[in-house]
XYZ file of C-alpha atoms in Angstrom:
698
model
C 48.438 -25.439 -20.997
C 50.641 -25.327 -17.888
C 48.268 -27.327 -15.710
C 49.615 -30.575 -17.170
C 53.289 -29.724 -16.117
C 54.981 -31.694 -12.880
C 54.034 -29.705 -9.850
C 57.833 -28.830 -9.179
C 58.118 -27.126 -12.548
C 54.979 -24.907 -12.181
C 56.392 -23.858 -8.728
C 59.536 -22.970 -10.105
C 58.013 -21.099 -12.914
C 55.858 -19.319 -10.123
C 59.114 -18.456 -8.230
C 60.766 -17.216 -11.563
C 57.721 -15.111 -12.209
C 57.567 -13.646 -8.995
C 61.172 -12.843 -8.890
C 61.140 -11.626 -12.664
C 58.034 -9.334 -12.416
C 56.646 -8.945 -8.814
C 59.635 -7.909 -6.991
C 60.931 -5.346 -9.716
C 57.397 -4.137 -10.078
C 57.030 -3.663 -6.249
C 60.240 -1.501 -6.250
C 59.037 0.484 -9.202
C 55.806 1.407 -7.362
C 57.250 2.154 -4.190
C 59.639 4.504 -5.636
C 57.163 6.129 -7.900
C 53.707 6.771 -6.238
C 50.660 7.507 -8.604
C 49.390 10.609 -9.232
C 45.654 11.183 -10.006
C 46.362 11.233 -13.650
C 48.503 8.052 -13.534
C 45.872 6.051 -11.790
C 44.012 3.696 -14.250
C 40.188 4.367 -14.769
C 37.931 1.660 -13.663
C 35.461 2.226 -16.572
C 35.111 4.030 -19.845
C 36.508 3.358 -23.102
C 40.146 2.229 -23.546
C 42.610 4.851 -24.929
C 45.683 4.004 -26.773
C 48.896 5.673 -28.046
C 49.977 4.259 -31.325
C 53.286 4.369 -33.144
C 53.192 2.794 -36.668
C 55.208 2.814 -39.880
C 54.749 2.319 -43.372
C 57.513 -0.050 -44.061
C 59.321 -0.864 -47.361
C 58.068 -4.290 -47.550
C 54.299 -4.448 -46.832
C 53.826 -0.563 -47.673
C 50.643 -0.837 -45.518
C 49.371 0.113 -41.853
C 46.308 -0.040 -40.210
C 46.999 -0.334 -36.201
C 45.265 2.728 -35.496
C 42.154 2.092 -37.769
C 41.733 -1.470 -36.300
C 42.038 -0.211 -32.733
C 39.355 2.501 -33.613
C 37.310 0.033 -35.011
C 37.417 -1.852 -31.984
C 36.034 0.813 -29.741
C 39.424 2.243 -28.551
C 40.243 6.086 -28.413
C 43.270 6.448 -30.558
C 46.004 8.879 -30.627
C 49.597 9.112 -32.112
C 52.331 8.499 -29.607
C 53.932 11.675 -28.683
C 57.660 10.536 -28.650
C 58.622 13.743 -26.850
C 56.818 12.673 -23.772
C 57.306 9.754 -21.430
C 54.909 6.794 -21.269
C 53.045 8.385 -18.596
C 52.633 11.730 -20.227
C 50.518 9.991 -23.178
C 47.420 11.639 -22.281
C 43.754 11.727 -24.049
C 41.645 14.467 -22.744
C 43.914 14.742 -19.648
C 43.802 11.092 -18.951
C 46.549 8.670 -19.030
C 46.135 6.194 -21.797
C 45.667 2.478 -20.999
C 47.589 0.908 -24.026
C 50.731 1.722 -25.827
C 51.088 -0.061 -29.289
C 53.908 -0.162 -31.686
C 53.118 -1.409 -35.041
C 54.639 -3.748 -37.194
C 58.229 -3.030 -38.310
C 58.301 0.138 -36.231
C 61.813 -0.444 -35.217
C 62.753 0.496 -38.620
C 61.983 3.855 -38.048
C 64.441 6.034 -35.826
C 61.703 7.181 -33.652
C 61.150 3.756 -31.999
C 64.707 2.745 -30.978
C 65.256 6.409 -29.769
C 61.957 6.445 -27.761
C 62.212 2.946 -26.175
C 65.999 3.672 -25.225
C 65.118 7.134 -23.653
C 61.915 6.088 -22.000
C 62.667 2.529 -20.906
C 62.092 3.322 -17.225
C 58.805 5.151 -17.858
C 57.761 2.334 -20.196
C 58.155 -0.168 -17.228
C 56.360 2.189 -14.701
C 53.481 2.432 -17.234
C 53.162 -1.126 -17.225
C 53.683 -1.595 -13.413
C 50.689 0.743 -12.830
C 48.375 -1.331 -14.747
C 49.161 -0.326 -18.400
C 49.562 -2.628 -21.549
C 52.243 -2.380 -24.163
C 51.702 -4.279 -27.287
C 54.760 -4.591 -29.375
C 54.498 -5.732 -32.934
C 57.962 -4.626 -34.036
C 59.679 -7.202 -36.321
C 63.266 -6.386 -37.527
C 65.785 -8.361 -35.352
C 68.731 -6.889 -37.498
C 67.842 -3.510 -35.638
C 67.783 -5.249 -31.995
C 67.206 -8.838 -31.399
C 66.293 -8.045 -27.616
C 63.249 -5.936 -26.678
C 65.342 -3.613 -24.992
C 62.750 -1.810 -22.437
C 61.592 -5.070 -20.710
C 62.485 -5.158 -17.106
C 64.825 -7.301 -15.608
C 63.533 -10.777 -15.169
C 61.624 -10.580 -18.371
C 63.172 -11.099 -21.927
C 62.114 -11.624 -25.426
C 64.379 -12.069 -28.368
C 63.309 -11.540 -32.059
C 64.686 -13.827 -34.736
C 64.930 -13.996 -38.585
C 62.868 -16.928 -39.874
C 59.395 -15.976 -41.524
C 56.157 -18.110 -40.959
C 52.928 -18.461 -42.867
C 51.165 -20.520 -39.815
C 49.838 -19.416 -36.596
C 48.574 -21.915 -33.852
C 46.877 -21.133 -30.622
C 48.699 -22.360 -27.797
C 46.608 -21.122 -24.842
C 43.326 -21.386 -26.236
C 41.418 -20.016 -23.350
C 43.262 -17.322 -23.134
C 41.162 -13.769 -23.606
C 43.600 -12.895 -26.612
C 42.900 -16.120 -28.264
C 39.654 -17.354 -27.295
C 36.814 -16.753 -29.884
C 39.358 -16.124 -32.919
C 38.446 -18.034 -35.846
C 40.519 -21.224 -36.762
C 40.746 -23.274 -39.899
C 42.316 -26.811 -39.348
C 43.639 -25.776 -35.891
C 45.274 -22.692 -37.170
C 44.698 -18.915 -36.725
C 44.860 -16.088 -39.276
C 44.604 -18.086 -42.368
C 43.554 -16.806 -45.912
C 45.985 -13.866 -45.644
C 47.823 -12.150 -48.537
C 50.910 -14.532 -49.272
C 52.761 -11.184 -49.844
C 52.892 -10.339 -46.301
C 53.816 -13.175 -43.994
C 51.521 -13.602 -41.087
C 54.718 -13.938 -38.886
C 57.244 -11.733 -40.453
C 60.133 -12.725 -38.492
C 59.346 -14.646 -35.041
C 60.461 -14.809 -31.593
C 63.346 -17.029 -30.323
C 62.539 -17.191 -26.596
C 60.996 -15.265 -23.666
C 62.349 -15.421 -20.206
C 59.296 -15.432 -17.740
C 57.113 -15.087 -20.569
C 53.933 -16.894 -21.555
C 53.411 -18.214 -25.017
C 50.018 -17.436 -26.387
C 50.528 -18.274 -30.033
C 53.310 -19.660 -31.989
C 54.101 -20.814 -35.446
C 53.989 -24.356 -34.883
C 51.721 -26.458 -32.664
C 54.662 -27.293 -30.377
C 54.784 -23.744 -29.130
C 58.199 -23.030 -30.670
C 59.119 -20.648 -32.147
C 56.400 -18.298 -30.315
C 54.830 -15.378 -32.226
C 52.923 -14.110 -29.185
C 54.234 -13.567 -25.585
C 52.569 -12.338 -22.702
C 54.684 -10.863 -19.612
C 53.291 -9.837 -16.263
C 54.858 -6.712 -14.564
C 53.241 -5.180 -11.495
C 49.452 -4.597 -12.353
C 50.168 -4.445 -16.054
C 51.304 -6.766 -18.922
C 53.726 -6.669 -21.787
C 52.741 -8.189 -25.105
C 55.435 -8.816 -27.760
C 54.501 -10.173 -31.042
C 55.776 -10.846 -34.615
C 52.464 -11.047 -36.101
C 51.723 -8.582 -38.809
C 47.875 -8.445 -38.182
C 47.930 -4.642 -38.372
C 49.155 -4.480 -42.053
C 45.705 -4.640 -43.573
C 45.503 -1.138 -45.257
C 47.937 0.545 -47.701
C 49.880 3.664 -46.718
C 46.842 5.714 -46.435
C 45.241 3.640 -43.982
C 42.058 2.856 -45.828
C 42.450 1.036 -48.916
C 42.628 -2.519 -48.010
C 45.665 -4.932 -48.976
C 44.134 -8.009 -47.323
C 41.062 -10.143 -48.273
C 37.792 -9.390 -46.385
C 38.344 -12.487 -44.136
C 41.925 -11.500 -42.971
C 40.658 -8.040 -42.108
C 37.768 -9.431 -40.148
C 40.437 -11.607 -38.215
C 42.677 -8.562 -37.535
C 39.452 -6.691 -36.299
C 38.782 -9.365 -34.158
C 42.384 -9.625 -32.556
C 42.532 -6.123 -31.944
C 39.071 -6.063 -30.417
C 40.478 -8.974 -28.023
C 43.339 -6.610 -27.369
C 40.952 -3.936 -25.934
C 38.893 -6.186 -24.185
C 41.986 -7.629 -22.489
C 43.473 -4.276 -21.818
C 39.980 -3.625 -19.927
C 40.567 -6.782 -17.804
C 44.137 -5.622 -17.066
C 42.895 -2.074 -16.072
C 40.291 -3.811 -13.836
C 42.511 -6.320 -12.468
C 40.643 -9.226 -13.644
C 43.039 -10.414 -16.237
C 44.099 -14.191 -15.722
C 47.398 -14.575 -13.930
C 50.345 -15.032 -16.144
C 52.013 -18.540 -15.918
C 55.426 -18.656 -17.747
C 56.048 -21.209 -20.299
C 59.270 -23.278 -19.912
C 61.908 -22.270 -22.164
C 64.208 -25.028 -23.556
C 67.604 -24.898 -22.350
C 69.836 -23.407 -25.000
C 72.158 -26.304 -26.080
C 76.027 -26.025 -26.840
C 76.965 -24.475 -30.214
C 79.769 -26.471 -32.128
C 82.405 -27.683 -31.496
C 83.951 -26.319 -34.704
C 87.349 -27.214 -36.017
C 88.891 -24.259 -37.324
C 92.374 -23.458 -38.525
C 94.662 -26.936 -39.052
C 98.276 -26.991 -40.350
C 100.794 -29.740 -39.987
C 101.208 -28.935 -36.317
C 98.528 -27.215 -34.812
C 94.808 -27.024 -34.561
C 92.240 -24.614 -33.257
C 89.054 -25.939 -31.889
C 86.133 -23.682 -30.901
C 82.857 -24.222 -28.971
C 80.312 -22.404 -26.747
C 78.763 -24.443 -23.892
C 74.982 -24.388 -23.508
C 73.226 -22.099 -21.027
C 73.551 -24.724 -18.187
C 77.304 -24.934 -18.267
C 78.253 -21.455 -18.625
C 79.214 -20.890 -15.131
C 81.884 -23.504 -15.554
C 84.350 -20.997 -16.865
C 87.386 -23.686 -16.988
C 87.289 -26.169 -19.790
C 89.867 -28.715 -21.374
C 90.088 -30.427 -24.810
C 91.749 -33.793 -24.902
C 93.358 -34.693 -28.219
C 94.106 -38.324 -29.263
C 95.701 -40.269 -31.665
C 94.637 -43.859 -31.876
C 94.276 -44.752 -28.138
C 96.942 -42.450 -26.859
C 96.547 -38.897 -25.535
C 98.625 -36.372 -27.595
C 97.924 -33.354 -25.645
C 95.352 -31.563 -23.377
C 94.542 -27.859 -24.030
C 92.826 -25.522 -21.725
C 90.968 -22.434 -21.868
C 88.467 -20.189 -19.923
C 85.155 -18.577 -20.704
C 84.774 -15.115 -21.014
C 81.634 -13.179 -21.193
C 83.888 -10.523 -23.396
C 83.757 -13.194 -26.157
C 80.328 -14.401 -25.485
C 81.038 -17.195 -23.416
C 83.009 -18.827 -26.534
C 86.001 -20.778 -25.776
C 88.901 -21.610 -28.282
C 91.565 -24.176 -27.721
C 95.064 -24.025 -29.524
C 96.074 -27.330 -29.792
C 100.142 -27.642 -30.260
C 102.479 -30.591 -30.872
C 100.721 -32.311 -33.799
C 102.033 -34.264 -36.867
C 101.626 -34.063 -40.402
C 98.894 -35.712 -42.123
C 97.687 -37.278 -38.754
C 93.870 -38.302 -38.019
C 92.928 -37.118 -34.578
C 89.924 -37.236 -32.252
C 89.209 -34.564 -29.415
C 86.792 -34.464 -26.597
C 85.739 -31.231 -24.743
C 84.809 -31.363 -21.136
C 84.880 -28.807 -18.113
C 87.781 -29.047 -15.793
C 87.048 -30.304 -12.238
C 83.190 -30.793 -12.524
C 81.459 -33.356 -10.471
C 78.001 -33.318 -12.305
C 77.367 -35.318 -15.559
C 78.412 -33.948 -18.899
C 78.485 -35.585 -21.903
C 81.773 -34.684 -23.902
C 81.457 -32.824 -27.119
C 83.488 -34.786 -29.509
C 84.863 -34.625 -33.099
C 87.956 -35.244 -35.365
C 90.053 -33.737 -37.862
C 93.240 -34.336 -40.114
C 96.201 -32.383 -40.160
C 97.618 -30.918 -43.419
C 99.977 -32.999 -45.684
C 103.727 -32.118 -44.862
C 104.878 -29.348 -47.331
C 106.783 -30.420 -50.326
C 105.495 -33.994 -50.285
C 103.327 -35.076 -52.988
C 99.594 -34.994 -51.815
C 95.930 -34.501 -52.894
C 93.677 -32.099 -50.999
C 89.990 -31.729 -51.664
C 88.858 -28.454 -50.737
C 85.106 -27.131 -50.580
C 84.287 -23.648 -50.793
C 81.228 -21.453 -50.801
C 79.445 -18.216 -50.427
C 75.874 -16.984 -49.573
C 74.667 -19.618 -47.148
C 71.244 -20.101 -45.661
C 70.892 -19.973 -42.045
C 68.289 -22.836 -42.004
C 68.387 -26.602 -42.572
C 70.076 -27.443 -45.880
C 71.493 -30.669 -47.503
C 74.346 -28.908 -49.225
C 76.507 -29.394 -46.067
C 75.834 -33.006 -46.217
C 76.803 -33.132 -49.606
C 80.094 -31.367 -49.253
C 80.871 -34.062 -46.648
C 79.765 -36.823 -49.194
C 81.863 -35.421 -51.901
C 84.861 -36.168 -49.782
C 86.012 -32.429 -48.960
C 88.626 -32.616 -46.223
C 88.278 -28.972 -45.564
C 85.906 -25.963 -46.068
C 86.125 -22.079 -46.782
C 83.073 -19.954 -46.136
C 83.902 -17.039 -48.604
C 81.383 -14.430 -47.014
C 77.683 -13.909 -46.500
C 77.981 -16.965 -44.461
C 75.892 -16.024 -42.740
C 73.576 -12.985 -43.803
C 74.205 -10.886 -40.310
C 72.876 -7.449 -41.619
C 73.101 -5.434 -38.590
C 75.765 -3.392 -36.552
C 74.256 -4.591 -33.441
C 76.710 -6.662 -31.406
C 73.732 -9.019 -29.654
C 72.368 -9.468 -33.311
C 75.436 -10.290 -34.943
C 76.226 -12.881 -32.272
C 72.799 -14.284 -32.523
C 73.257 -14.867 -36.166
C 76.345 -16.397 -36.110
C 75.233 -18.817 -33.316
C 72.101 -19.670 -35.040
C 74.079 -20.342 -38.362
C 76.523 -22.582 -36.449
C 73.676 -24.776 -34.836
C 72.189 -25.570 -38.531
C 72.240 -29.335 -38.059
C 73.793 -30.652 -41.286
C 76.472 -27.539 -40.912
C 76.982 -28.660 -37.138
C 77.916 -32.099 -38.305
C 80.286 -30.868 -40.798
C 82.199 -28.286 -38.915
C 83.023 -30.752 -36.088
C 85.082 -33.055 -38.229
C 87.004 -30.989 -40.640
C 88.863 -27.539 -40.642
C 86.865 -24.629 -41.368
C 88.346 -21.130 -42.499
C 86.222 -17.992 -43.011
C 86.296 -14.647 -44.554
C 83.065 -12.041 -44.854
C 81.500 -10.268 -47.395
C 78.888 -7.468 -47.285
C 76.069 -9.027 -45.456
C 78.307 -10.598 -42.474
C 80.407 -7.405 -42.451
C 77.439 -5.394 -42.035
C 74.637 -5.085 -44.825
C 74.169 -4.906 -48.541
C 77.034 -3.025 -50.272
C 78.399 -1.833 -47.089
C 81.900 -0.350 -47.102
C 84.643 0.548 -44.229
C 82.438 3.483 -42.938
C 79.766 1.263 -41.788
C 79.435 2.340 -38.269
C 78.601 -0.996 -36.702
C 81.704 -2.913 -37.999
C 83.522 -3.121 -34.637
C 80.622 -5.022 -33.486
C 80.476 -7.612 -36.461
C 83.978 -7.824 -36.487
C 83.851 -8.862 -32.821
C 80.933 -11.433 -33.306
C 83.050 -12.680 -36.311
C 86.228 -13.157 -34.226
C 84.009 -14.811 -31.347
C 82.465 -17.286 -33.710
C 85.442 -18.480 -35.841
C 88.770 -20.032 -35.274
C 91.143 -18.653 -38.097
C 94.918 -18.826 -37.252
C 94.767 -14.975 -37.545
C 92.126 -12.039 -37.655
C 93.889 -9.205 -39.565
C 96.225 -6.919 -37.724
C 95.880 -4.561 -34.702
C 96.355 -0.804 -34.734
C 100.113 -0.886 -34.812
C 100.315 -3.582 -37.733
C 100.990 -6.542 -35.556
C 99.329 -9.696 -36.768
C 96.925 -10.915 -34.229
C 97.205 -14.553 -32.633
C 94.189 -14.269 -30.278
C 90.971 -12.627 -30.185
C 91.852 -9.017 -29.410
C 90.257 -5.966 -30.834
C 92.071 -5.423 -34.257
C 91.616 -4.198 -37.907
C 89.970 -6.572 -40.197
C 89.432 -10.247 -40.703
C 92.029 -11.190 -43.604
C 94.019 -14.249 -43.185
C 95.869 -17.025 -45.098
C 96.588 -20.963 -44.508
C 98.294 -23.504 -46.417
C 96.961 -27.021 -46.833
C 99.377 -29.185 -48.773
C 99.814 -27.991 -52.167
C 97.286 -24.939 -52.082
C 97.659 -22.034 -50.042
C 94.325 -19.665 -49.539
C 94.643 -16.035 -49.002
C 91.557 -14.791 -47.571
C 91.416 -10.999 -48.345
C 89.106 -8.474 -46.578
C 87.623 -5.927 -48.945
C 85.321 -4.244 -46.604
C 87.292 -3.051 -43.306
C 89.360 -0.701 -45.088
C 87.314 0.385 -48.047
C 86.426 3.929 -48.586
C 88.391 4.963 -45.357
C 91.729 6.289 -46.647
C 93.552 7.090 -50.034
C 94.449 4.277 -52.014
C 97.869 2.685 -51.964
C 97.715 2.365 -55.665
C 96.432 5.796 -56.551
C 96.203 8.339 -53.744
C 93.588 10.274 -55.958
C 91.179 7.171 -55.245
C 89.890 5.618 -52.136
C 91.240 2.262 -50.995
C 89.643 -1.124 -51.065
C 92.408 -3.119 -49.002
C 93.928 -0.339 -47.131
C 97.675 -0.117 -46.653
C 98.368 -2.600 -44.122
C 96.571 -5.321 -45.777
C 98.508 -4.548 -49.067
C 101.755 -4.893 -47.418
C 100.601 -8.077 -45.479
C 99.262 -9.642 -48.781
C 102.758 -9.035 -50.538
C 104.827 -10.594 -47.763
C 102.478 -13.481 -47.673
C 102.327 -14.307 -51.384
C 106.068 -13.653 -51.803
C 106.935 -16.505 -49.418
C 104.452 -18.796 -50.443
C 105.699 -22.114 -51.550
C 102.494 -23.755 -52.437
C 101.818 -25.014 -56.053
C 98.503 -23.258 -56.254
C 97.626 -20.097 -54.658
C 93.946 -18.863 -54.227
C 93.320 -15.124 -54.019
C 89.998 -15.182 -52.332
C 87.429 -12.314 -51.589
C 83.812 -12.324 -51.208
C 83.248 -9.901 -53.889
C 83.725 -10.584 -57.702
C 86.766 -9.368 -59.250
C 84.986 -7.772 -62.255
C 82.032 -5.440 -62.523
C 78.540 -6.636 -61.485
C 77.149 -4.103 -63.574
C 74.414 -2.999 -61.363
C 74.198 0.093 -59.193
C 75.899 -1.355 -56.288
C 79.796 -0.645 -55.741
C 81.099 -3.588 -54.053
C 83.022 -5.183 -56.810
C 86.622 -4.830 -57.924
C 85.695 -2.936 -60.960
C 85.191 -0.195 -58.539
C 88.702 -0.332 -57.364
C 90.248 -1.547 -60.443
C 93.551 0.597 -60.010
C 94.105 -1.717 -56.980
C 93.006 -4.724 -58.785
C 95.367 -4.163 -61.525
C 98.383 -3.247 -59.212
C 97.630 -6.831 -57.509
C 97.949 -8.417 -60.797
C 100.988 -6.365 -61.590
C 102.587 -7.385 -58.469
C 102.039 -11.252 -59.233
C 103.223 -10.520 -62.909
C 106.496 -8.485 -61.874
C 107.390 -10.764 -58.958
C 106.908 -13.890 -61.398
C 104.722 -15.664 -58.739
C 103.176 -18.926 -60.349
C 100.038 -20.761 -59.523
C 97.692 -17.860 -58.821
C 93.798 -18.023 -59.501
C 91.068 -15.881 -58.234
C 88.086 -17.050 -56.102
C 84.959 -14.810 -55.134
C 81.046 -15.284 -54.661
C 78.371 -12.682 -53.671
C 76.423 -12.379 -56.968
C 73.933 -15.675 -56.423
C 75.519 -16.957 -59.922
C 78.177 -19.318 -60.600
C 80.702 -18.462 -63.524
C 84.325 -19.153 -64.675
C 86.288 -16.693 -66.442
C 89.465 -16.712 -68.247
C 91.370 -13.250 -68.456
C 94.162 -14.546 -70.680
C 97.789 -14.066 -69.708
C 97.511 -11.152 -67.558
C 99.917 -12.350 -64.755
C 102.459 -14.027 -67.448
C 99.926 -17.157 -67.821
C 96.436 -17.510 -68.065
C 94.547 -15.942 -64.901
C 91.105 -17.577 -64.050
C 88.642 -16.299 -61.659
C 85.982 -19.043 -60.300
C 82.706 -17.553 -58.724
C 80.814 -19.860 -56.758
C 77.372 -18.452 -55.294
C 74.675 -19.124 -53.927
C 74.629 -21.963 -51.363
C 71.060 -21.031 -50.551
C 68.094 -21.250 -52.958
C 67.683 -17.594 -54.339
C 69.805 -16.738 -57.505
C 69.906 -13.420 -59.389
C 69.692 -14.146 -63.217
C 70.378 -10.437 -63.919
C 73.898 -10.582 -62.596
C 74.994 -13.250 -65.172
C 76.206 -10.577 -67.522
C 78.008 -10.964 -70.776
C 81.868 -10.784 -70.308
C 84.549 -11.478 -73.191
C 86.341 -13.531 -70.315
C 83.235 -15.753 -69.625
C 83.652 -19.483 -70.236
C 81.356 -21.140 -68.227
C 78.191 -19.750 -66.179
C 75.073 -20.981 -64.610
C 72.057 -19.494 -62.702
C 72.085 -22.348 -60.347
C 71.003 -22.532 -56.598
C 72.446 -24.594 -53.714
C 76.009 -24.680 -55.320
C 79.503 -25.201 -53.835
C 82.875 -25.376 -55.479
C 84.905 -28.703 -54.970
C 88.370 -27.964 -55.397
C 90.921 -30.732 -55.705
C 94.807 -29.947 -55.994
C 96.800 -32.836 -56.680
C 100.638 -32.904 -56.868
C 101.018 -36.902 -56.923
C 100.922 -36.462 -60.660
C 103.012 -34.714 -63.313
C 102.351 -31.939 -63.887
C 100.318 -31.120 -60.892
C 96.596 -30.673 -61.513
C 93.841 -28.181 -60.222
C 90.334 -29.184 -60.622
C 87.390 -27.000 -59.800
C 84.060 -28.509 -60.057
C 80.778 -26.597 -59.332
C 78.374 -29.060 -57.699
C 74.711 -28.625 -56.594
C 73.149 -30.144 -53.304
C 71.879 -33.146 -55.151
C 75.397 -34.037 -56.494
C 74.846 -32.799 -59.831
C 78.017 -31.301 -61.890
C 77.338 -28.031 -63.234
C 80.440 -27.458 -64.818
C 84.241 -28.041 -64.468
C 87.697 -26.299 -64.999
C 90.804 -28.459 -65.138
C 94.343 -26.724 -65.171
C 97.839 -27.888 -64.723
C 100.858 -26.391 -62.873
C 102.609 -26.022 -66.198
C 99.529 -23.708 -67.381
C 100.055 -21.692 -64.217
C 103.470 -20.301 -64.747
C 105.643 -23.256 -63.780
């Protein structure tokens, strides 16, 4: 494959391969002389130490059985011993193999963290490591790889595998159908369950597309040995017993052929006859964003992350224009602490103004195409205006025309209400990677560069399904959220001081006003179940005392005609086993409603998402006027019909995929109107609720 590359590219790859593998391996070998037991055997059967896991999705295994069928002597990896201590009959094993989804088992992350150096030494002396672990939520990077080599797991699943280096010993001779490998497998088990996003100084042997991206089998050289990193589920051919097939005969035969090739290849590595590894060029990571964040009448926050080629340029500027004239130039500096993201705080703007912007590095002599976009500031407070806002929850991290539909419907701003995106991990690198991949979705990238975006989180971007404030990784997910969003504020710090930058703090709640509507984005996750409730000390809190105090102050002083009280989780009972709904914290929910009624605050309504069903409910005059809840979910294609439960307050409902809410607040008419329309990505109206200010306490 690489013979067709330009000579200078091949030379550069060779240099990178040497620096990534050969030099580091030489240091390791010099520092640790091989004992007799450590020296690779020139002949005899391949010996392997295997760690595999019966996961909750495939309920199967087969790695040890398949290697045994390939003529390999197999033992269970002894996690109490280093890689060099894995012995069969007193001889070091030649192959260490981790089965599919083993990183869901606590034994795997503990072992590879504790024994990273011994794994590297094992490979440097001529061993082979085969890693089939998939779940990127439990560690996107393959952590034990030596400096100079890297491989990252990613979330998308695939049903196709293509040979990229068809002459390689691990690929040659495998059965192909219409140019594809491993066809005819059970559709219940994706052949590449999750995938690999990239690999530095690694060779792509197989991929899920003919282009070679994304890869699903990577090879890396280190000293005399090899690392093989894969997302293939070829070992999942038997049930939990390791005996009863869960794949068709042809698929099992393909798996046997692959692991036979692994055994043969390991023999070649042991004998020093394996082909040289020529790393595959990895495309340069492009910039993420720009994203227009909080915008009011005088200020805008603009966010971006430069591509890999420009992250060494730490000083950047954002030039903002109105018409042909420059209004202001804002500057910022990159910081590794914020994952090399940049946030410009643009001041000195005027209400209802349309602006363009261009982001460029400061004092850079090379070629750089400015990152451009536009935005419109909010209407002046108190003036008649029409605002069209989009809102949604439960969004996909793949291409989706719903984002284009939101723009086509004339939404001048958008609110991400949680599970936007799905992170499902407390690992900082994973969380940042998921946020970055989400903002790179082409249709979403186009939307966020040209209109204000605000965001809160729900359970999946906070940490995982039904997670509460005792989630141990919440500081990491908050760090990633703050790094990849541009709200005006992100909760409070420990002293209760409202954050105006990206310091560490508590929660992500915020509020903003755009003309006649003010949105209060509550955080029902950070504080939940961490302290006694401010509403009932015998119960546990949802909002936490600090956030409750903030909410009261913000709502009391709001002069907006319409006030959207917004959380990711719904305001009534999901009626399933999960506890992340406001029925679980009914004492705080009722206290919020009592506060609105006692303070005689007009114009309030409720927004939520989460349940993969869209609903509109009218609770009657609970706050002195009819209080409505608008549930909008999901923006992706997966619905949950069982959560469309009966409720005396239910007025409309729809089990509909790819839905967002179009909210139009109009104070140019008397009385002012608030129109909420549920729309799918094809533009079809699902249902609509229209209310007037006179019906909302005015």
